[in-house]
C-alpha cells in the first residue's frame, strides 16, 4: 500500500502552487485591472490554509523520511516562494528523497 503521508504531501505541494496562481491572478486584478480585491479575499484564505497544510505535511514527511536537516528546512521553506512546493517535490522525487515504500518494494500501488 502506498504511503499516505507522501501522497498527501504531493497533493498539498500541487494544491499550494495552484492556490498561488489564484492569489497572483487576484492581485493582478486588484492592483492593475479592476481595482477590486474580491480575488484576493477569495484566494488569500484558501492559499493560507493550503500553505499551512503543506508546512505541516512537510514536517511529518521530514520526520518519517531519512532527510537531513537542510533538506527538511528546504521542504518547509519551499512554501514561501511561488511554485517552490512543486519544485521541491519534483526534486525530492527525482533524487530519491521522496518515495512510496511500496513503489520501491515492487508492490502495486493501490488507489484506495
CSV table of N, CA and C in Angstrom, one decimal:
chain,number,residue,atom,x,y,z
A,1,UNK,N,0.8,-1.2,0.0
A,1,UNK,CA,0.0,0.0,0.0
A,1,UNK,C,0.9,1.2,0.0
A,2,UNK,N,0.5,2.2,-0.7
A,2,UNK,CA,1.3,3.5,-0.8
A,2,UNK,C,1.2,4.2,0.5
A,3,UNK,N,2.3,5.0,0.8
A,3,UNK,CA,2.4,5.8,2.0
A,3,UNK,C,1.4,6.9,1.9
A,4,UNK,N,0.5,7.0,2.8
A,4,UNK,CA,-0.5,8.1,2.8
A,4,UNK,C,0.2,9.5,3.0
A,5,UNK,N,1.1,9.6,3.9
A,5,UNK,CA,1.7,10.9,4.2
A,5,UNK,C,2.5,11.4,2.9
A,6,UNK,N,3.1,10.6,2.2
A,6,UNK,CA,3.9,11.0,1.0
A,6,UNK,C,2.9,11.4,-0.1
A,7,UNK,N,1.8,10.7,-0.2
A,7,UNK,CA,0.8,11.0,-1.2
A,7,UNK,C,0.1,12.4,-0.9
A,8,UNK,N,-0.2,12.6,0.4
A,8,UNK,CA,-0.8,13.9,0.8
A,8,UNK,C,0.1,15.0,0.6
A,9,UNK,N,1.4,14.7,0.9
A,9,UNK,CA,2.5,15.8,0.7
A,9,UNK,C,2.5,16.2,-0.7
A,10,UNK,N,2.5,15.3,-1.6
A,10,UNK,CA,2.5,15.6,-3.1
A,10,UNK,C,1.2,16.4,-3.5
A,11,UNK,N,0.1,16.0,-3.0
A,11,UNK,CA,-1.2,16.7,-3.3
A,11,UNK,C,-1.1,18.1,-2.7
A,12,UNK,N,-0.6,18.2,-1.5
A,12,UNK,CA,-0.5,19.6,-0.9
A,12,UNK,C,0.4,20.5,-1.6
A,13,UNK,N,1.5,19.9,-2.1
A,13,UNK,CA,2.5,20.7,-2.9
A,13,UNK,C,1.9,21.3,-4.1
A,14,UNK,N,1.1,20.5,-4.8
A,14,UNK,CA,0.5,20.9,-6.1
A,14,UNK,C,-0.7,21.9,-5.8
A,15,UNK,N,-1.5,21.6,-4.8
A,15,UNK,CA,-2.6,22.4,-4.4
A,15,UNK,C,-2.1,23.8,-4.0
A,16,UNK,N,-1.0,23.8,-3.2
A,16,UNK,CA,-0.5,25.1,-2.7
A,16,UNK,C,0.0,26.0,-3.9
A,17,UNK,N,0.6,25.3,-4.9
A,17,UNK,CA,1.1,26.0,-6.1
A,17,UNK,C,-0.1,26.6,-6.9
A,18,UNK,N,-1.2,25.8,-7.0
A,18,UNK,CA,-2.4,26.2,-7.7
A,18,UNK,C,-3.0,27.4,-7.0
A,19,UNK,N,-3.0,27.4,-5.6
A,19,UNK,CA,-3.6,28.5,-4.9
A,19,UNK,C,-2.7,29.8,-5.1
A,20,UNK,N,-1.4,29.6,-5.2
A,20,UNK,CA,-0.5,30.7,-5.6
A,20,UNK,C,-1.0,31.4,-6.8
A,21,UNK,N,-1.3,30.6,-7.8
A,21,UNK,CA,-1.8,31.1,-9.1
A,21,UNK,C,-3.1,31.9,-8.9
A,22,UNK,N,-4.0,31.4,-8.2
A,22,UNK,CA,-5.2,32.1,-7.9
A,22,UNK,C,-5.0,33.4,-7.2
A,23,UNK,N,-4.1,33.4,-6.2
A,23,UNK,CA,-3.8,34.6,-5.4
A,23,UNK,C,-3.1,35.6,-6.3
A,24,UNK,N,-2.1,35.2,-7.2
A,24,UNK,CA,-1.4,36.1,-8.0
A,24,UNK,C,-2.4,36.7,-9.1
A,25,UNK,N,-3.3,35.9,-9.6
A,25,UNK,CA,-4.3,36.5,-10.5
A,25,UNK,C,-5.2,37.5,-9.8
A,26,UNK,N,-5.6,37.2,-8.6
A,26,UNK,CA,-6.4,38.1,-7.8
A,26,UNK,C,-5.6,39.4,-7.5
A,27,UNK,N,-4.3,39.3,-7.3
A,27,UNK,CA,-3.5,40.5,-7.1
A,27,UNK,C,-3.4,41.4,-8.4
A,28,UNK,N,-3.3,40.7,-9.5
A,28,UNK,CA,-3.3,41.4,-10.8
A,28,UNK,C,-4.6,42.2,-11.0
A,29,UNK,N,-5.7,41.5,-10.7
A,29,UNK,CA,-7.0,42.2,-10.9
A,29,UNK,C,-7.1,43.3,-9.9
A,30,UNK,N,-6.6,43.1,-8.6
A,30,UNK,CA,-6.8,44.1,-7.6
A,30,UNK,C,-6.0,45.4,-7.9
A,31,UNK,N,-4.8,45.2,-8.3
A,31,UNK,CA,-3.9,46.4,-8.5
A,31,UNK,C,-3.7,46.9,-9.9
A,32,UNK,N,-4.1,46.1,-10.9
A,32,UNK,CA,-3.9,46.6,-12.3
A,32,UNK,C,-5.2,46.6,-13.2
A,33,UNK,N,-6.1,45.8,-12.9
A,33,UNK,CA,-7.2,45.7,-13.8
A,33,UNK,C,-8.5,46.4,-13.3
A,34,UNK,N,-9.1,45.9,-12.3
A,34,UNK,CA,-10.4,46.4,-11.9
A,34,UNK,C,-10.3,47.1,-10.5
A,35,UNK,N,-9.2,47.0,-9.9
A,35,UNK,CA,-9.0,47.7,-8.5
A,35,UNK,C,-10.1,47.2,-7.5
A,36,UNK,N,-10.4,45.9,-7.6
A,36,UNK,CA,-11.3,45.2,-6.7
A,36,UNK,C,-10.6,44.1,-6.1
A,37,UNK,N,-10.8,44.0,-4.8
A,37,UNK,CA,-10.0,43.0,-4.0
A,37,UNK,C,-10.7,41.6,-3.8
A,38,UNK,N,-11.8,41.3,-4.6
A,38,UNK,CA,-12.5,40.1,-4.3
A,38,UNK,C,-11.7,38.9,-4.6
A,39,UNK,N,-10.8,38.9,-5.6
A,39,UNK,CA,-10.0,37.7,-5.9
A,39,UNK,C,-9.0,37.4,-4.8
A,40,UNK,N,-8.5,38.5,-4.2
A,40,UNK,CA,-7.6,38.3,-3.0
A,40,UNK,C,-8.3,37.8,-1.8
A,41,UNK,N,-9.6,38.3,-1.6
A,41,UNK,CA,-10.4,37.9,-0.5
A,41,UNK,C,-10.8,36.4,-0.6
A,42,UNK,N,-10.9,36.0,-1.8
A,42,UNK,CA,-11.3,34.5,-2.0
A,42,UNK,C,-10.0,33.7,-1.9
A,43,UNK,N,-9.0,34.0,-2.7
A,43,UNK,CA,-7.8,33.1,-2.8
A,43,UNK,C,-6.8,33.3,-1.6
A,44,UNK,N,-6.9,34.4,-0.9
A,44,UNK,CA,-6.0,34.6,0.2
A,44,UNK,C,-6.2,33.6,1.3
A,45,UNK,N,-7.4,33.4,1.8
A,45,UNK,CA,-7.6,32.4,2.9
A,45,UNK,C,-7.4,31.0,2.4
A,46,UNK,N,-7.8,30.7,1.1
A,46,UNK,CA,-7.5,29.4,0.5
A,46,UNK,C,-6.0,29.1,0.5
A,47,UNK,N,-5.3,30.0,0.0
A,47,UNK,CA,-3.8,29.9,0.0
A,47,UNK,C,-3.2,29.7,1.4
A,48,UNK,N,-3.7,30.5,2.3
A,48,UNK,CA,-3.2,30.4,3.7
A,48,UNK,C,-3.4,29.0,4.3
A,49,UNK,N,-4.6,28.4,4.1
A,49,UNK,CA,-4.9,27.1,4.6
A,49,UNK,C,-4.0,26.1,3.9
A,50,UNK,N,-3.9,26.2,2.6
A,50,UNK,CA,-3.1,25.2,1.9
A,50,UNK,C,-1.6,25.3,2.2
A,51,UNK,N,-1.1,26.5,2.5
A,51,UNK,CA,0.2,26.7,2.9
A,51,UNK,C,0.5,26.1,4.2
A,52,UNK,N,-0.4,26.3,5.2
A,52,UNK,CA,-0.3,25.6,6.5
A,52,UNK,C,-0.3,24.1,6.4
A,53,UNK,N,-1.2,23.6,5.5
A,53,UNK,CA,-1.3,22.1,5.3
A,53,UNK,C,0.0,21.6,4.7
A,54,UNK,N,0.6,22.3,3.8
A,54,UNK,CA,1.8,21.9,3.2
A,54,UNK,C,2.9,21.9,4.2
A,55,UNK,N,3.1,22.9,5.0
A,55,UNK,CA,4.1,23.0,6.0
A,55,UNK,C,4.0,21.9,7.0
A,56,UNK,N,2.7,21.6,7.5
A,56,UNK,CA,2.5,20.5,8.4
A,56,UNK,C,2.9,19.2,7.8
A,57,UNK,N,2.5,18.9,6.6
A,57,UNK,CA,2.8,17.7,5.9
A,57,UNK,C,4.3,17.6,5.6
A,58,UNK,N,5.0,18.7,5.3
A,58,UNK,CA,6.4,18.7,5.1
A,58,UNK,C,7.1,18.2,6.4
A,59,UNK,N,6.7,18.7,7.5
A,59,UNK,CA,7.3,18.3,8.8
A,59,UNK,C,7.0,16.9,9.1
A,60,UNK,N,5.8,16.4,8.8
A,60,UNK,CA,5.5,14.9,9.0
A,60,UNK,C,6.4,14.1,8.1
A,61,UNK,N,6.5,14.4,6.9
A,61,UNK,CA,7.3,13.6,6.0
A,61,UNK,C,8.8,13.7,6.3
A,62,UNK,N,9.2,14.9,6.7
A,62,UNK,CA,10.6,15.1,7.1
A,62,UNK,C,11.0,14.1,8.3
A,63,UNK,N,10.1,14.0,9.2
A,63,UNK,CA,10.3,13.1,10.4
A,63,UNK,C,10.3,11.6,9.9
A,64,UNK,N,9.6,11.3,8.9
A,64,UNK,CA,9.5,9.8,8.5
A,64,UNK,C,10.4,9.4,7.4
A,65,UNK,N,10.9,10.4,6.6
A,65,UNK,CA,11.9,10.1,5.6
A,65,UNK,C,13.3,10.4,6.2
A,66,UNK,N,14.3,9.7,5.6
A,66,UNK,CA,15.6,10.0,6.1
A,66,UNK,C,16.2,11.3,5.5
A,67,UNK,N,15.6,12.4,5.8
A,67,UNK,CA,16.0,13.7,5.3
A,67,UNK,C,17.0,14.3,6.3
A,68,UNK,N,18.0,14.9,5.7
A,68,UNK,CA,18.9,15.7,6.6
A,68,UNK,C,18.2,17.0,7.0
A,69,UNK,N,18.8,17.7,8.0
A,69,UNK,CA,18.1,18.9,8.4
A,69,UNK,C,18.1,20.0,7.3
A,70,UNK,N,19.1,20.2,6.5
A,70,UNK,CA,19.0,21.1,5.4
A,70,UNK,C,17.9,20.8,4.4
A,71,UNK,N,17.7,19.5,4.1
A,71,UNK,CA,16.6,19.1,3.2
A,71,UNK,C,15.3,19.4,3.8
A,72,UNK,N,15.1,19.1,5.1
A,72,UNK,CA,13.8,19.3,5.7
A,72,UNK,C,13.5,20.8,5.8
A,73,UNK,N,14.5,21.6,6.1
A,73,UNK,CA,14.3,23.0,6.2
A,73,UNK,C,13.9,23.6,4.8
A,74,UNK,N,14.6,23.1,3.7
A,74,UNK,CA,14.2,23.5,2.4
A,74,UNK,C,12.8,23.1,2.0
A,75,UNK,N,12.4,21.9,2.5
A,75,UNK,CA,11.0,21.5,2.2
A,75,UNK,C,10.0,22.5,2.8
A,76,UNK,N,10.3,22.9,4.1
A,76,UNK,CA,9.4,23.8,4.7
A,76,UNK,C,9.4,25.2,4.1
A,77,UNK,N,10.6,25.7,3.8
A,77,UNK,CA,10.8,27.0,3.2
A,77,UNK,C,10.3,27.0,1.7
A,78,UNK,N,10.1,25.9,1.1
A,78,UNK,CA,9.7,25.8,-0.3
A,78,UNK,C,8.3,26.4,-0.5
A,79,UNK,N,7.5,26.5,0.6
A,79,UNK,CA,6.2,27.0,0.6
A,79,UNK,C,6.2,28.5,0.5
A,80,UNK,N,7.3,29.2,0.7
A,80,UNK,CA,7.3,30.7,0.7
A,80,UNK,C,7.3,31.2,-0.7
A,81,UNK,N,8.3,30.9,-1.6
A,81,UNK,CA,8.2,31.5,-3.0
A,81,UNK,C,7.1,30.8,-3.8
A,82,UNK,N,6.5,31.5,-4.7
A,82,UNK,CA,5.5,30.9,-5.6
A,82,UNK,C,6.1,29.7,-6.3
A,83,UNK,N,5.3,28.6,-6.3
A,83,UNK,CA,5.6,27.4,-7.0
A,83,UNK,C,6.8,26.6,-6.4
A,84,UNK,N,7.4,27.1,-5.3
A,84,UNK,CA,8.5,26.4,-4.7
A,84,UNK,C,8.2,25.0,-4.2
A,85,UNK,N,6.9,24.8,-3.8
A,85,UNK,CA,6.5,23.5,-3.4
A,85,UNK,C,6.6,22.4,-4.5
A,86,UNK,N,6.2,22.8,-5.7
A,86,UNK,CA,6.3,21.8,-6.8
A,86,UNK,C,7.7,21.6,-7.2
A,87,UNK,N,8.5,22.6,-7.2
A,87,UNK,CA,9.9,22.5,-7.5
A,87,UNK,C,10.6,21.5,-6.5
A,88,UNK,N,10.3,21.7,-5.2
A,88,UNK,CA,10.9,20.9,-4.2
A,88,UNK,C,10.4,19.4,-4.3
A,89,UNK,N,9.1,19.3,-4.5
A,89,UNK,CA,8.5,17.9,-4.6
A,89,UNK,C,9.1,17.2,-5.8
A,90,UNK,N,9.3,17.8,-6.9
A,90,UNK,CA,9.9,17.2,-8.1
A,90,UNK,C,11.3,16.8,-7.8
A,91,UNK,N,12.1,17.7,-7.2
A,91,UNK,CA,13.5,17.5,-6.9
A,91,UNK,C,13.6,16.3,-5.9
A,92,UNK,N,12.8,16.3,-4.9
A,92,UNK,CA,12.9,15.2,-3.9
A,92,UNK,C,12.5,13.9,-4.5
A,93,UNK,N,11.5,13.9,-5.4
A,93,UNK,CA,11.2,12.6,-6.0
A,93,UNK,C,12.3,12.2,-6.9
A,94,UNK,N,12.8,13.1,-7.8
A,94,UNK,CA,13.9,12.7,-8.7
A,94,UNK,C,15.1,12.2,-8.0
A,95,UNK,N,15.5,12.8,-6.9
A,95,UNK,CA,16.7,12.4,-6.2
A,95,UNK,C,16.5,11.3,-5.2
A,96,UNK,N,15.3,10.7,-5.1
A,96,UNK,CA,15.0,9.6,-4.3
A,96,UNK,C,14.8,9.9,-2.8
A,97,UNK,N,14.6,11.2,-2.5
A,97,UNK,CA,14.3,11.6,-1.1
A,97,UNK,C,12.8,11.5,-0.8
A,98,UNK,N,12.0,11.3,-1.8
A,98,UNK,CA,10.5,11.2,-1.5
A,98,UNK,C,10.0,10.1,-2.3
A,99,UNK,N,9.8,9.0,-1.7
A,99,UNK,CA,9.4,7.7,-2.3
A,99,UNK,C,8.3,7.1,-1.5
A,100,UNK,N,7.4,6.4,-2.2
A,100,UNK,CA,6.4,5.5,-1.6
A,100,UNK,C,7.2,4.2,-1.4
A,101,UNK,N,7.2,3.7,-0.2
A,101,UNK,CA,7.9,2.4,0.1
A,101,UNK,C,7.4,1.3,-0.8
A,102,UNK,N,6.1,1.3,-1.0
A,102,UNK,CA,5.5,0.2,-1.9
A,102,UNK,C,6.1,0.2,-3.3
A,103,UNK,N,6.3,1.4,-3.8
A,103,UNK,CA,6.8,1.5,-5.2
A,103,UNK,C,8.3,1.0,-5.2
A,104,UNK,N,9.1,1.3,-4.2
A,104,UNK,CA,10.4,0.8,-4.2
A,104,UNK,C,10.5,-0.7,-3.9
A,105,UNK,N,9.5,-1.3,-3.3
A,105,UNK,CA,9.5,-2.7,-3.0
A,105,UNK,C,8.9,-3.5,-4.1
A,106,UNK,N,8.4,-2.9,-5.2
A,106,UNK,CA,7.8,-3.6,-6.3
A,106,UNK,C,6.4,-4.0,-6.2
A,107,UNK,N,5.7,-3.5,-5.1
A,107,UNK,CA,4.3,-3.8,-4.9
A,107,UNK,C,3.5,-2.9,-5.7
A,108,UNK,N,2.3,-3.3,-6.2
A,108,UNK,CA,1.4,-2.4,-6.9
A,108,UNK,C,0.9,-1.3,-5.9
A,109,UNK,N,0.7,-0.1,-6.4
A,109,UNK,CA,0.2,0.9,-5.6
A,109,UNK,C,-1.3,0.9,-5.7
A,110,UNK,N,-2.0,0.9,-4.6
A,110,UNK,CA,-3.4,0.9,-4.5
A,110,UNK,C,-3.9,2.3,-4.6
A,111,UNK,N,-5.0,2.5,-5.3
A,111,UNK,CA,-5.6,3.8,-5.4
A,111,UNK,C,-6.7,4.1,-4.4
A,112,UNK,N,-6.8,3.2,-3.4
A,112,UNK,CA,-7.8,3.4,-2.4
A,112,UNK,C,-7.3,4.1,-1.2
